Amino acid sequence: METQVLPGIGPTLAERLAARGLETLEDLAWFVPRGYDDLRDAVRLAAAEPGPRVTLVATVTRARYTRFRRRYLEVGLEDGGARATVRWFNVHPSMASRFARGARVILSGALRHRDGAFEMANPDLLGDADDEATSARLTLRPRYGEVEGVAPAIVRKAARTALERVAPRLQDGVPPDIAARLALPPLAEALRGLHDPPADLDDAETRALRDGDSPWHRRLAFDDLFFLALAVLRRRHERRRLAAPPCAAPAALADARAVLPFALTGAQERAAAAIVGDLAGERPMNRLLQGDVGAGKTAVAFVAAHAALAAGRQVALMAPTEILAEQHLRSIEPWARALGHRAALLTASTPRGVRETTLAMLAAGATGLCIGTHALLAERVGFADLGLCIIDEQHRFGVAQRVRLRGKGDGAPHLLVMTATPIPRTMALTIYGDLDVTTLDELPPGRTPPRTRICHGARGRAQIVGFLKRKLAEGARAFVVCPLVEPSYEPGVDWADATTTADHLAEALAPFRVGLVHGRVPAAERDAEMARLRRGDIDVLVATTVIEVGVDVPEATVMVVLDADRFGLAQLHQLRGRVGRGGGEAFCLLHTRASQGSERLAILADTCDGFRIAEADLALRGPGEVLGVRQAGLPKLRFGDLLAHGELLREARREAEALLAADPALAAHPATHNVLLERAPPYAGDGG
Ligand code: ADP
Ligand code: MG
């Protein structure tokens, strides 16, 4: 282990560092502090007041490790007549050796006063006030993420020394002219500033450092965002060199209008026209269609599919669930048939015989449109002439799956990805930077945003039952969504599962009829149950999130979500989007066990704007999780934050574009080229 070359790091410590992912000197140099303790806040124990976070200086009078009953280290402190007893629990006995009698130490933690003496439990040991570095400049002290079994002071020193050693050979991938233009320090300087902040920072600089907003922090954030932008742009550049299967069908939109049962909205028209235009081009289309739940993405996908089919190519439409794939088939097939196309369904539950026929027809080019799930990705699925891939709810798939589906065509089939989880534009440009983004910013006419109410605790449940009774009596149909399929044996978690809830509601709502669907119900039965709700053979459908994506029962007007706290905001918004599609009033009741307000759920009660909700969700959960950046094959963001660094992100993208325009192969920027290769190896065969 390379870190053993550092003074004070032997095999054991090196092992422990490695366990934390710190294997090389570079790893350590990049292991930047989580925060900073301001030692200038330190007061002498004699002058200290009790408080939750006190930093104090005092002299060690004794240190003793006790094994009696509880194991702990007890240290006595004295300063100007004031005494304190400090205890550390669950520490290694060797820690006692750090408290030589007479040493001046600096501690930070909660200080209590009891029986004329001070007490502290498990405070942070910030240092030794006799230590030359500490006492010379009682200043900002970096605080690192915990490394199990390695004392903070050792981590601190190791990081600092590691940086000194590697600084001369650090690859600084941001070209100096760009750094200069944005007033960002060089990489080595940024890391040094973070590991070993200078003693002469003024108040504003100190605050910036403690808030993670220093020029050094910004330099690292920029680094991340810049390479993310480069990786995305390079991908786009590579794609543009590929030739697309020609899919020119100038009449496609007019044809589609003739068979669709409704007039397209303005937004649908614009999106469809852009897509038909792309398909006629010589470069593969790479387009993201984002539109709120119910915005009508399916009809746009149909126009796209028809254009490719009319041009004599085949189309694959992939959806994340069977229910959704089946529903797409149900909507699209009649329209496609009216225009003379043959459509087939391919999912894991497609019966063997049917599957064989479908596969043969696809391979022969006799079936033009294949709608399916992940089953489409199977080795055996082959197309004669795949011209267009459409992926619905694309955030549910990884880039590898996208690439795989596209790989079923010769060359680079056109790609349309769709999502109902919109993200802010700059972010979309970066994450999906190789995609052109179209937004359906208009809902079909006759939609009423569901009135949303949050119901609390046991009283909330009674309210929900009462509400359902009333609405059902008026002829309404309702969904009730639960987070779990079966009862959980956690105490107090009753009513969270679909099975119990269905039983319970069947009784409470009699004579109204209650159905049940969840992931373990076979697809055919799920479908039958859904159809029953559509026909009014049942009044309430209790479900898990199998109904989350895309399920379309226009007759349903009430959506109840139990234990709504367990769902993401975007997910709840999707669920809510299941109702209110048929015109007329719609309602959404979100139940929480909490007895009072939840800030998170309140956002939903406040707005039906998918963009605002998505932004709030991003702010609450972090972009990585929401966007699946991790699975997108892009460089990891270690310091950059797509949300917090909006401005920096724009600059990073601008600079990356300018750089690639001037030097597409990065031939004149070897350091940038190397860092890019290291952080985002080219994805073999990745067309996007
Ligand atoms: P999503 O964007 O969530 O996938 P869908 O494509 O499922 O939305 O459309 C939601 C509902 O709206 C469907 O019932 C569909 O038939 C209907 N719809 C779509 N476009 C229009 C339109 N222009 N006018 C009226 N209804 C429409
Ligand atoms: Mg949809």
XYZ file of C-alpha atoms and ligand atoms in Angstrom:
716
model
C 0.000 0.000 0.000
C 1.467 3.205 -1.224
C 0.476 5.294 1.757
C 3.087 3.474 3.843
C 5.719 5.773 2.416
C 4.297 8.550 4.570
C 5.920 9.185 7.943
C 3.845 7.709 10.741
C 1.872 5.371 8.452
C 2.767 1.718 8.918
C 1.122 -1.349 7.414
C -1.760 -1.332 9.898
C -2.732 2.279 9.349
C -2.229 1.932 5.607
C -4.645 -0.999 5.714
C -7.217 1.058 7.575
C -6.861 3.957 5.164
C -7.267 1.578 2.246
C -10.454 0.225 3.787
C -11.802 3.761 3.472
C -10.783 3.886 -0.193
C -7.579 5.793 0.500
C -5.046 3.579 -1.232
C -2.734 5.945 -3.012
C -1.170 9.280 -2.180
C -3.488 10.819 -4.789
C -6.485 9.386 -2.957
C -5.305 11.095 0.194
C -4.576 14.364 -1.575
C -8.139 14.355 -2.912
C -9.598 13.434 0.485
C -10.568 16.973 1.293
C -11.866 18.052 4.690
C -15.556 17.929 5.405
C -15.423 21.104 7.421
C -13.303 23.269 9.650
C -13.119 23.839 13.377
C -12.200 27.332 14.289
C -9.616 27.055 17.021
C -9.736 30.782 17.452
C -13.037 30.189 19.193
C -11.182 28.275 21.895
C -11.534 29.612 25.421
C -9.606 28.707 28.546
C -11.490 26.292 30.762
C -11.370 28.875 33.563
C -13.425 31.236 31.393
C -15.690 28.608 29.792
C -19.488 28.613 30.051
C -21.495 25.412 29.645
C -22.969 25.002 26.179
C -23.679 22.506 23.420
C -20.567 23.285 21.375
C -17.664 24.664 23.345
C -14.049 24.701 22.245
C -11.704 24.927 25.188
C -8.074 24.787 26.221
C -6.961 23.146 29.485
C -4.127 21.197 31.104
C -4.206 17.427 31.551
C -3.991 16.310 35.191
C -4.638 12.614 34.766
C -5.716 10.012 32.194
C -7.012 6.576 32.987
C -8.564 3.809 30.912
C -11.249 1.884 32.780
C -12.339 -1.637 31.991
C -14.747 -1.826 34.854
C -18.265 -2.497 33.506
C -18.178 0.105 30.761
C -14.889 0.663 29.017
C -13.908 4.250 28.756
C -11.057 6.674 28.917
C -11.294 9.293 31.629
C -9.162 12.414 31.502
C -8.923 15.112 34.182
C -8.387 18.710 33.117
C -7.485 21.830 35.042
C -7.179 25.464 34.159
C -6.926 28.428 36.504
C -8.701 26.539 39.294
C -11.504 25.198 37.117
C -11.704 21.432 36.747
C -13.272 19.191 34.173
C -13.717 15.459 33.760
C -13.799 14.211 30.190
C -14.841 10.707 29.189
C -14.489 8.915 25.898
C -16.481 5.741 25.490
C -15.649 2.883 23.159
C -12.189 4.115 22.317
C -8.998 2.169 22.066
C -6.993 2.044 25.319
C -3.980 3.441 23.466
C -5.753 6.755 23.223
C -4.687 7.363 26.845
C -1.138 7.873 25.646
C -2.203 11.090 23.955
C -2.849 12.727 27.321
C 0.489 13.226 29.013
C 0.146 14.907 32.372
C 0.751 18.629 32.034
C -0.058 18.767 28.331
C -2.322 21.575 27.124
C -5.108 20.188 24.973
C -7.890 21.673 22.880
C -11.269 19.946 22.966
C -14.567 20.700 21.367
C -17.950 19.362 22.380
C -20.875 19.788 24.766
C -19.778 21.187 28.121
C -21.916 20.532 31.197
C -21.525 21.773 34.727
C -22.281 19.433 37.615
C -21.402 19.542 41.298
C -18.896 22.340 40.892
C -17.027 20.717 38.032
C -17.276 20.577 34.291
C -17.965 17.420 32.312
C -17.622 16.487 28.692
C -18.466 13.227 26.945
C -16.858 12.144 23.681
C -15.624 15.596 22.664
C -13.461 16.065 19.583
C -9.810 16.290 20.446
C -8.717 19.128 18.223
C -5.110 19.150 19.228
C -2.354 19.820 21.546
C -1.999 23.469 22.391
C 1.722 22.963 22.958
C 1.999 21.653 19.466
C 3.903 24.306 17.625
C 1.558 24.440 14.668
C -1.499 24.717 16.880
C -0.319 27.282 19.319
C 1.533 29.396 16.793
C -1.678 30.086 15.007
C -4.769 28.958 16.780
C -6.624 28.855 13.541
C -8.887 26.861 11.281
C -8.389 23.165 11.718
C -9.591 20.859 8.936
C -12.055 18.184 10.000
C -11.959 15.031 7.873
C -14.442 12.287 7.276
C -13.907 9.545 9.797
C -11.446 6.802 8.964
C -12.105 3.906 11.261
C -9.175 3.150 13.502
C -7.114 6.147 12.441
C -6.958 9.183 14.703
C -8.106 12.433 13.076
C -4.706 14.062 13.662
C -3.027 11.263 11.729
C -5.454 11.519 8.855
C -4.900 15.253 8.780
C -1.164 14.954 8.697
C -1.205 12.124 6.163
C -3.427 14.074 3.801
C -1.224 17.123 4.045
C 2.024 15.220 3.490
C 0.534 13.154 0.705
C -0.460 16.332 -1.093
C 3.058 17.769 -0.735
C 4.467 14.654 -2.333
C 2.061 14.403 -5.228
C 1.623 18.109 -5.950
C 4.422 18.210 -8.552
C 2.880 15.380 -10.538
C -0.813 16.211 -10.110
C -2.573 16.373 -13.459
C -4.364 19.680 -13.582
C -6.900 19.146 -16.317
C -8.366 22.629 -16.387
C -6.395 24.690 -18.914
C -4.701 27.671 -17.220
C -6.380 30.249 -19.426
C -9.813 28.963 -18.407
C -8.874 28.917 -14.734
C -7.523 32.449 -15.050
C -10.651 33.695 -16.801
C -12.825 32.379 -13.979
C -10.369 33.470 -11.293
C -9.958 29.899 -10.098
C -6.694 28.783 -8.478
C -4.615 25.938 -9.908
C -5.512 22.465 -8.677
C -2.537 21.956 -6.368
C -3.113 25.330 -4.789
C -6.791 24.545 -4.259
C -6.022 21.256 -2.547
C -3.358 22.908 -0.408
C -5.760 25.649 0.613
C -8.291 23.053 1.730
C -5.878 20.745 3.560
C -3.846 23.491 5.141
C -5.668 26.806 5.152
C -3.352 29.807 5.552
C -3.314 31.499 8.933
C -4.105 34.955 7.655
C -7.627 34.503 6.294
C -9.912 37.427 7.014
C -13.413 36.957 8.374
C -15.114 36.712 4.994
C -12.559 34.213 3.729
C -12.909 32.166 6.879
C -16.663 32.105 6.522
C -16.409 31.064 2.861
C -14.079 28.238 3.785
C -16.338 27.018 6.555
C -19.359 27.225 4.259
C -17.626 25.223 1.554
C -17.680 28.224 -0.731
C -14.019 29.235 -0.882
C -12.237 29.688 -4.248
C -10.567 26.355 -3.492
C -13.903 24.622 -3.128
C -15.154 26.277 -6.279
C -12.079 25.129 -8.135
C -12.798 21.488 -7.283
C -16.478 21.867 -8.090
C -15.562 23.412 -11.419
C -13.211 20.544 -12.099
C -16.069 18.074 -11.725
C -18.540 20.039 -13.784
C -16.037 20.844 -16.506
C -15.151 17.201 -17.056
C -18.786 16.193 -16.935
C -19.492 18.739 -19.663
C -16.520 17.545 -21.706
C -17.583 13.917 -21.435
C -21.090 14.715 -22.566
C -19.968 16.910 -25.441
C -17.465 14.357 -26.622
C -20.226 11.798 -26.684
C -22.355 14.090 -28.793
C -19.457 14.730 -31.117
C -18.884 11.007 -31.605
C -22.520 10.435 -32.319
C -22.583 13.130 -34.954
C -20.084 11.225 -36.989
C -22.497 8.310 -37.389
C -24.905 7.963 -40.266
C -28.578 7.485 -39.501
C -31.018 5.112 -41.164
C -33.037 7.388 -43.461
C -36.571 7.816 -42.117
C -37.948 10.689 -44.149
C -41.740 10.768 -44.011
C -42.912 14.313 -44.662
C -46.585 13.367 -44.426
C -46.232 11.563 -41.107
C -47.777 14.244 -38.953
C -50.727 14.767 -41.265
C -51.337 10.993 -41.435
C -51.270 10.735 -37.675
C -53.686 13.611 -37.205
C -56.155 11.720 -39.353
C -56.215 8.657 -37.124
C -55.747 10.088 -33.632
C -59.003 10.338 -31.685
C -58.145 13.836 -30.457
C -56.582 17.010 -31.787
C -52.937 17.289 -30.789
C -52.099 20.114 -28.437
C -49.798 22.865 -29.695
C -46.966 21.405 -27.658
C -47.537 17.935 -29.104
C -47.594 19.374 -32.622
C -44.299 21.182 -32.093
C -42.618 18.166 -30.556
C -43.860 15.823 -33.270
C -42.761 18.213 -36.032
C -39.273 18.487 -34.532
C -39.020 14.715 -34.352
C -40.249 14.150 -37.894
C -37.637 16.706 -38.984
C -34.887 14.889 -37.070
C -35.862 11.574 -38.586
C -35.486 12.984 -42.073
C -31.918 14.049 -41.272
C -28.688 12.251 -41.966
C -27.522 12.147 -38.370
C -29.113 9.930 -35.753
C -31.710 11.745 -33.730
C -31.036 11.855 -29.993
C -33.991 13.558 -28.482
C -35.402 13.762 -24.995
C -39.114 14.401 -24.801
C -40.023 15.562 -21.344
C -43.536 16.294 -20.342
C -45.509 16.218 -17.172
C -47.649 13.233 -16.331
C -50.563 13.123 -18.718
C -49.057 15.623 -21.153
C -49.591 13.114 -23.943
C -46.166 11.751 -24.744
C -47.628 8.527 -26.121
C -49.297 10.287 -29.034
C -46.009 12.015 -29.894
C -44.203 8.688 -29.705
C -46.812 7.322 -32.060
C -46.175 10.068 -34.624
C -42.448 9.328 -34.421
C -43.048 5.601 -34.816
C -45.333 6.145 -37.759
C -42.740 8.329 -39.511
C -40.104 5.608 -39.255
C -42.580 2.890 -40.215
C -43.826 4.901 -43.182
C -40.227 5.197 -44.334
C -40.049 1.404 -44.289
C -38.037 0.995 -41.072
C -38.840 -0.843 -37.870
C -39.449 0.675 -34.461
C -38.789 -0.601 -30.936
C -40.633 0.996 -28.029
C -39.351 -0.005 -24.612
C -41.179 0.701 -21.339
C -40.061 -0.117 -17.795
C -43.013 -2.304 -16.779
C -45.295 -4.838 -18.368
C -48.384 -2.910 -17.457
C -47.036 0.109 -19.218
C -45.927 -1.796 -22.294
C -49.342 -3.421 -22.532
C -51.015 -0.098 -22.177
C -48.882 1.421 -24.900
C -49.871 -1.398 -27.158
C -53.511 -0.868 -26.311
C -53.335 2.850 -27.182
C -51.008 2.722 -30.122
C -52.003 -0.438 -31.924
C -55.381 0.777 -33.235
C -53.807 3.982 -34.516
C -50.945 2.070 -36.108
C -53.312 -0.444 -37.653
C -55.363 2.374 -39.167
C -52.191 3.461 -40.943
C -51.387 -0.042 -42.122
C -48.693 -1.007 -39.596
C -48.405 -4.232 -37.692
C -47.542 -4.032 -33.979
C -46.451 -6.746 -31.549
C -45.917 -6.991 -27.801
C -42.874 -8.589 -26.237
C -42.556 -8.985 -22.478
C -41.373 -11.647 -20.087
C -44.908 -13.018 -19.930
C -45.428 -13.282 -23.667
C -46.342 -16.975 -24.180
C -43.630 -19.060 -25.787
C -45.466 -19.762 -29.022
C -46.441 -16.157 -29.577
C -42.911 -15.092 -28.788
C -41.410 -17.384 -31.404
C -43.752 -16.033 -34.061
C -43.059 -12.437 -33.044
C -39.306 -12.962 -33.110
C -39.513 -14.496 -36.566
C -41.707 -11.687 -37.861
C -39.380 -9.042 -36.456
C -36.309 -10.704 -37.892
C -38.015 -10.921 -41.270
C -39.162 -7.323 -41.108
C -42.820 -8.373 -41.346
C -43.744 -6.721 -38.039
C -42.839 -3.065 -37.996
C -43.490 -1.974 -34.441
C -42.468 -3.912 -31.364
C -43.560 -2.641 -27.982
C -42.053 -4.287 -24.937
C -40.110 -4.256 -21.721
C -36.507 -5.221 -20.944
C -37.439 -8.401 -22.790
C -36.620 -6.462 -25.965
C -32.990 -6.432 -24.947
C -32.618 -10.204 -25.042
C -29.980 -11.610 -27.341
C -32.542 -13.410 -29.454
C -34.491 -10.304 -30.346
C -33.333 -9.119 -33.753
C -34.682 -6.669 -36.291
C -34.396 -6.632 -40.050
C -34.098 -2.873 -40.246
C -34.437 -1.019 -36.954
C -34.759 2.679 -37.650
C -36.004 4.145 -34.380
C -35.778 3.271 -30.688
C -38.191 4.880 -28.277
C -37.617 4.554 -24.556
C -40.386 5.569 -22.199
C -39.623 6.653 -18.626
C -36.004 6.655 -19.626
C -34.724 7.469 -16.123
C -35.684 3.939 -15.207
C -33.112 2.560 -17.591
C -29.343 2.776 -17.592
C -27.212 3.998 -20.416
C -26.055 0.447 -21.068
C -29.630 -0.617 -21.783
C -30.092 2.320 -24.097
C -26.952 1.352 -25.966
C -28.030 -2.255 -26.104
C -31.398 -1.500 -27.632
C -29.812 0.780 -30.189
C -27.290 -1.896 -30.975
C -30.093 -3.982 -32.471
C -30.008 -1.812 -35.556
C -27.301 -1.526 -38.184
C -25.429 1.712 -37.682
C -27.106 4.096 -35.277
C -30.899 4.031 -35.166
C -32.627 7.235 -34.168
C -33.396 7.540 -30.485
C -36.305 9.163 -28.697
C -36.303 9.003 -24.909
C -39.242 10.182 -22.860
C -39.615 11.135 -19.241
C -42.214 12.585 -16.931
C -39.573 13.598 -14.418
C -38.480 16.901 -15.836
C -35.275 18.508 -14.741
C -34.143 22.119 -14.967
C -32.823 23.034 -18.359
C -29.152 23.658 -17.570
C -29.058 20.411 -15.752
C -30.693 18.605 -18.641
C -28.118 20.082 -20.984
C -25.348 18.709 -18.869
C -26.655 15.325 -17.977
C -28.348 14.703 -21.264
C -26.018 17.104 -23.062
C -25.909 14.895 -26.086
C -29.678 14.944 -26.282
C -31.837 17.635 -27.796
C -34.534 18.444 -25.306
C -38.182 19.022 -26.176
C -40.687 19.822 -23.497
C -44.430 19.296 -23.648
C -45.387 22.349 -21.658
C -49.110 22.127 -22.201
C -51.651 19.593 -20.994
C -54.471 18.326 -23.203
C -57.691 20.270 -22.675
C -60.176 19.301 -20.002
C -57.641 18.428 -17.327
C -58.333 19.513 -13.830
C -55.415 19.439 -11.473
C -56.449 17.155 -8.610
C -57.257 18.964 -5.373
C -54.626 17.691 -2.988
C -55.002 17.285 0.743
C -52.692 15.892 3.385
C -54.256 13.711 6.082
C -52.516 13.037 9.368
C -52.411 10.054 11.664
C -55.363 7.946 12.774
C -57.769 10.804 12.290
C -56.538 11.150 8.734
C -57.402 7.528 8.025
C -60.941 8.013 9.263
C -61.191 11.092 7.062
C -60.028 9.103 4.081
C -62.596 6.356 4.642
C -65.315 8.970 5.066
C -64.238 10.791 1.933
C -64.139 7.603 -0.115
C -67.640 6.634 1.024
C -68.975 10.010 0.000
C -67.262 10.079 -3.375
C -68.066 6.476 -4.230
C -71.708 7.178 -3.484
C -71.487 9.956 -6.082
C -70.159 7.410 -8.577
C -66.440 8.121 -8.329
C -63.737 5.509 -8.799
C -60.587 5.505 -6.714
C -57.037 4.250 -6.479
C -55.536 3.560 -3.074
C -51.757 3.163 -3.226
C -49.719 1.480 -0.484
C -45.952 1.249 -0.169
C -45.887 -2.447 0.729
C -47.445 -5.587 -0.690
C -47.800 -7.588 2.501
C -48.035 -6.789 6.194
C -44.806 -5.704 7.785
C -44.106 -7.026 11.228
C -42.588 -3.797 12.393
C -44.658 -2.777 15.382
C -47.041 0.006 14.587
C -46.778 -0.349 10.838
C -50.295 -1.463 10.163
C -52.259 -0.407 7.147
C -49.149 0.239 5.082
C -49.573 -2.834 2.952
C -51.876 -3.344 0.038
C -53.174 -6.729 1.208
C -54.379 -5.580 4.627
C -55.621 -2.293 3.275
C -57.715 -4.029 0.639
C -59.340 -6.278 3.297
C -59.889 -3.380 5.584
C -61.439 -1.147 2.927
C -63.615 -3.939 1.543
C -65.207 -4.090 4.960
C -65.318 -0.385 5.697
C -66.641 0.607 2.280
C -69.155 -2.196 1.673
C -71.191 -2.501 -0.485
C -68.641 -0.823 -2.745
C -66.267 -3.273 -4.336
C -62.533 -3.249 -3.766
C -59.900 -4.821 -6.008
C -56.208 -5.451 -5.428
C -53.139 -5.400 -7.681
C -49.449 -5.538 -6.903
C -46.241 -6.719 -8.478
C -46.787 -10.328 -7.421
C -50.154 -10.583 -9.087
C -49.669 -12.131 -12.540
C -49.797 -9.567 -15.336
C -52.948 -10.971 -16.869
C -54.819 -10.697 -13.591
C -53.498 -7.213 -12.982
C -54.808 -6.220 -16.327
C -58.172 -7.788 -15.711
C -58.434 -5.930 -12.424
C -57.537 -2.651 -14.086
C -60.140 -3.303 -16.749
C -62.694 -3.977 -14.017
C -62.020 -0.569 -12.548
C -62.283 1.023 -15.990
C -65.665 -0.643 -16.521
C -66.897 0.106 -13.038
C -67.091 -3.534 -11.938
C -65.038 -2.481 -8.969
C -65.031 0.959 -7.378
C -61.701 1.034 -5.600
C -58.413 -0.440 -6.695
C -55.853 -0.945 -3.964
C -52.395 -1.128 -5.466
C -48.688 -0.788 -4.962
C -46.640 1.424 -7.212
C -47.184 -0.971 -10.096
C -49.647 1.665 -11.152
C -47.147 4.481 -10.830
C -46.029 4.799 -14.374
C -48.405 5.682 -17.082
C -51.449 3.662 -16.053
C -54.422 5.207 -17.710
C -57.919 4.832 -16.266
C -59.616 8.082 -17.246
C -62.654 7.178 -15.143
C -60.699 7.324 -11.873
C -61.007 10.604 -10.007
C -59.695 9.871 -6.522
C -56.112 8.963 -5.651
C -55.267 8.036 -2.080
C -51.644 7.391 -1.122
C -51.018 5.783 2.249
C -47.714 6.440 4.001
C -46.978 9.041 1.419
C -43.727 9.905 3.212
C -42.247 6.740 1.860
C -42.411 7.999 -1.707
C -40.369 10.579 -3.566
C -42.115 13.783 -4.535
C -41.803 13.150 -8.247
C -43.231 9.699 -7.689
C -46.187 11.090 -5.751
C -46.758 13.596 -8.500
C -46.810 10.744 -11.015
C -49.293 8.846 -8.888
C -51.485 11.887 -8.605
C -51.319 12.276 -12.371
C -53.261 8.999 -12.652
C -56.490 10.790 -11.811
C -58.339 13.713 -13.287
C -57.745 12.662 -16.849
C -61.336 12.354 -17.864
C -62.381 15.919 -17.075
C -64.359 16.839 -13.984
C -63.114 17.219 -10.454
C -60.313 15.020 -9.162
C -58.866 14.527 -5.695
C -55.636 13.360 -4.175
C -55.358 12.480 -0.503
C -51.882 11.914 0.892
C -51.772 10.141 4.208
C -48.890 10.487 6.616
C -48.450 8.896 10.027
C -46.975 12.120 11.280
C -49.370 14.064 13.415
C -48.444 17.356 11.852
C -47.280 19.169 8.764
C -44.624 17.836 6.495
C -42.784 20.450 4.465
C -42.144 17.918 1.757
C -45.736 16.866 1.218
C -46.866 20.455 1.474
C -45.102 21.150 -1.828
C -47.515 18.759 -3.515
C -50.526 20.340 -1.942
C -49.178 23.654 -3.192
C -48.541 22.985 -6.832
C -49.300 20.667 -9.708
C -46.401 21.986 -11.735
C -44.152 19.016 -12.431
C -41.127 21.243 -12.953
C -41.436 22.924 -9.576
C -41.956 19.571 -7.918
C -38.986 18.062 -9.702
C -36.816 20.963 -8.581
C -37.949 20.631 -5.008
C -37.286 16.917 -5.213
C -33.807 17.571 -6.540
C -33.104 19.999 -3.753
C -34.293 17.508 -1.151
C -32.802 14.323 -2.472
C -29.804 15.446 -4.482
C -29.478 15.158 -8.215
C -27.494 11.953 -8.278
C -30.322 9.945 -6.941
C -33.047 11.594 -8.919
C -31.300 11.614 -12.246
C -29.425 8.401 -12.058
C -26.180 10.209 -12.960
C -24.422 7.284 -11.421
C -25.691 4.885 -13.991
C -25.314 7.256 -16.900
C -21.661 6.339 -17.458
C -20.575 9.903 -16.808
C -17.818 11.165 -14.516
C -18.802 11.094 -10.875
C -19.507 14.374 -9.203
C -17.420 14.500 -6.078
C -17.507 18.197 -5.347
C -19.754 19.691 -7.958
C -23.454 19.929 -7.260
C -25.724 20.307 -10.254
C -28.215 22.222 -8.233
C -26.110 24.412 -5.956
C -23.577 25.275 -8.634
C -25.957 26.344 -11.381
C -23.845 29.300 -12.473
C -20.597 27.366 -12.330
C -22.264 24.621 -14.332
C -23.169 27.057 -17.086
C -19.620 28.370 -17.152
C -18.195 24.865 -17.215
C -20.361 23.987 -20.146
C -19.528 27.194 -22.021
C -15.800 26.696 -21.516
C -15.959 23.029 -22.458
C -17.796 23.886 -25.662
C -15.315 26.588 -26.595
C -12.380 24.337 -25.850
C -13.689 21.467 -27.969
C -14.584 23.845 -30.787
C -10.998 25.073 -30.872
C -9.315 21.758 -30.193
C -11.742 18.878 -30.850
C -9.251 16.094 -30.145
C -7.687 17.964 -27.211
C -4.372 17.452 -28.978
C -3.023 20.743 -27.678
C -4.306 20.024 -24.154
C -2.736 16.719 -23.133
C -3.449 17.152 -19.423
C -7.134 17.791 -20.109
C -7.209 14.828 -22.469
C -5.629 12.509 -19.903
C -7.893 13.540 -17.070
C -10.939 13.116 -19.304
C -9.863 9.612 -20.289
C -9.287 8.726 -16.676
C -12.610 10.027 -15.416
C -14.837 9.030 -18.329
C -13.401 6.262 -20.430
C -15.060 6.231 -23.855
C -18.035 3.950 -23.761
C -17.522 1.295 -26.403
C -20.142 1.606 -29.078
C -21.988 4.250 -27.175
C -24.247 6.153 -29.423
C -25.756 8.013 -26.509
P -48.016 10.816 -20.624
O -47.355 12.036 -21.173
O -48.093 10.843 -19.145
O -47.416 9.551 -21.158
P -50.295 9.897 -22.095
O -49.654 9.854 -23.411
O -50.514 8.621 -21.379
O -49.505 10.904 -21.132
O -51.652 10.684 -22.242
C -52.494 10.839 -21.150
C -53.945 10.827 -21.590
O -54.215 11.984 -22.349
C -54.296 9.661 -22.455
O -55.556 9.204 -22.046
C -54.357 10.231 -23.842
O -55.251 9.536 -24.659
C -54.824 11.625 -23.582
N -54.380 12.620 -24.558
C -53.137 12.741 -25.067
N -53.062 13.766 -25.919
C -54.295 14.330 -25.947
C -54.869 15.456 -26.638
N -54.141 16.206 -27.474
N -56.162 15.730 -26.421
C -56.888 14.988 -25.563
N -56.421 13.926 -24.889
C -55.145 13.594 -25.075
Mg -46.567 7.893 -20.532
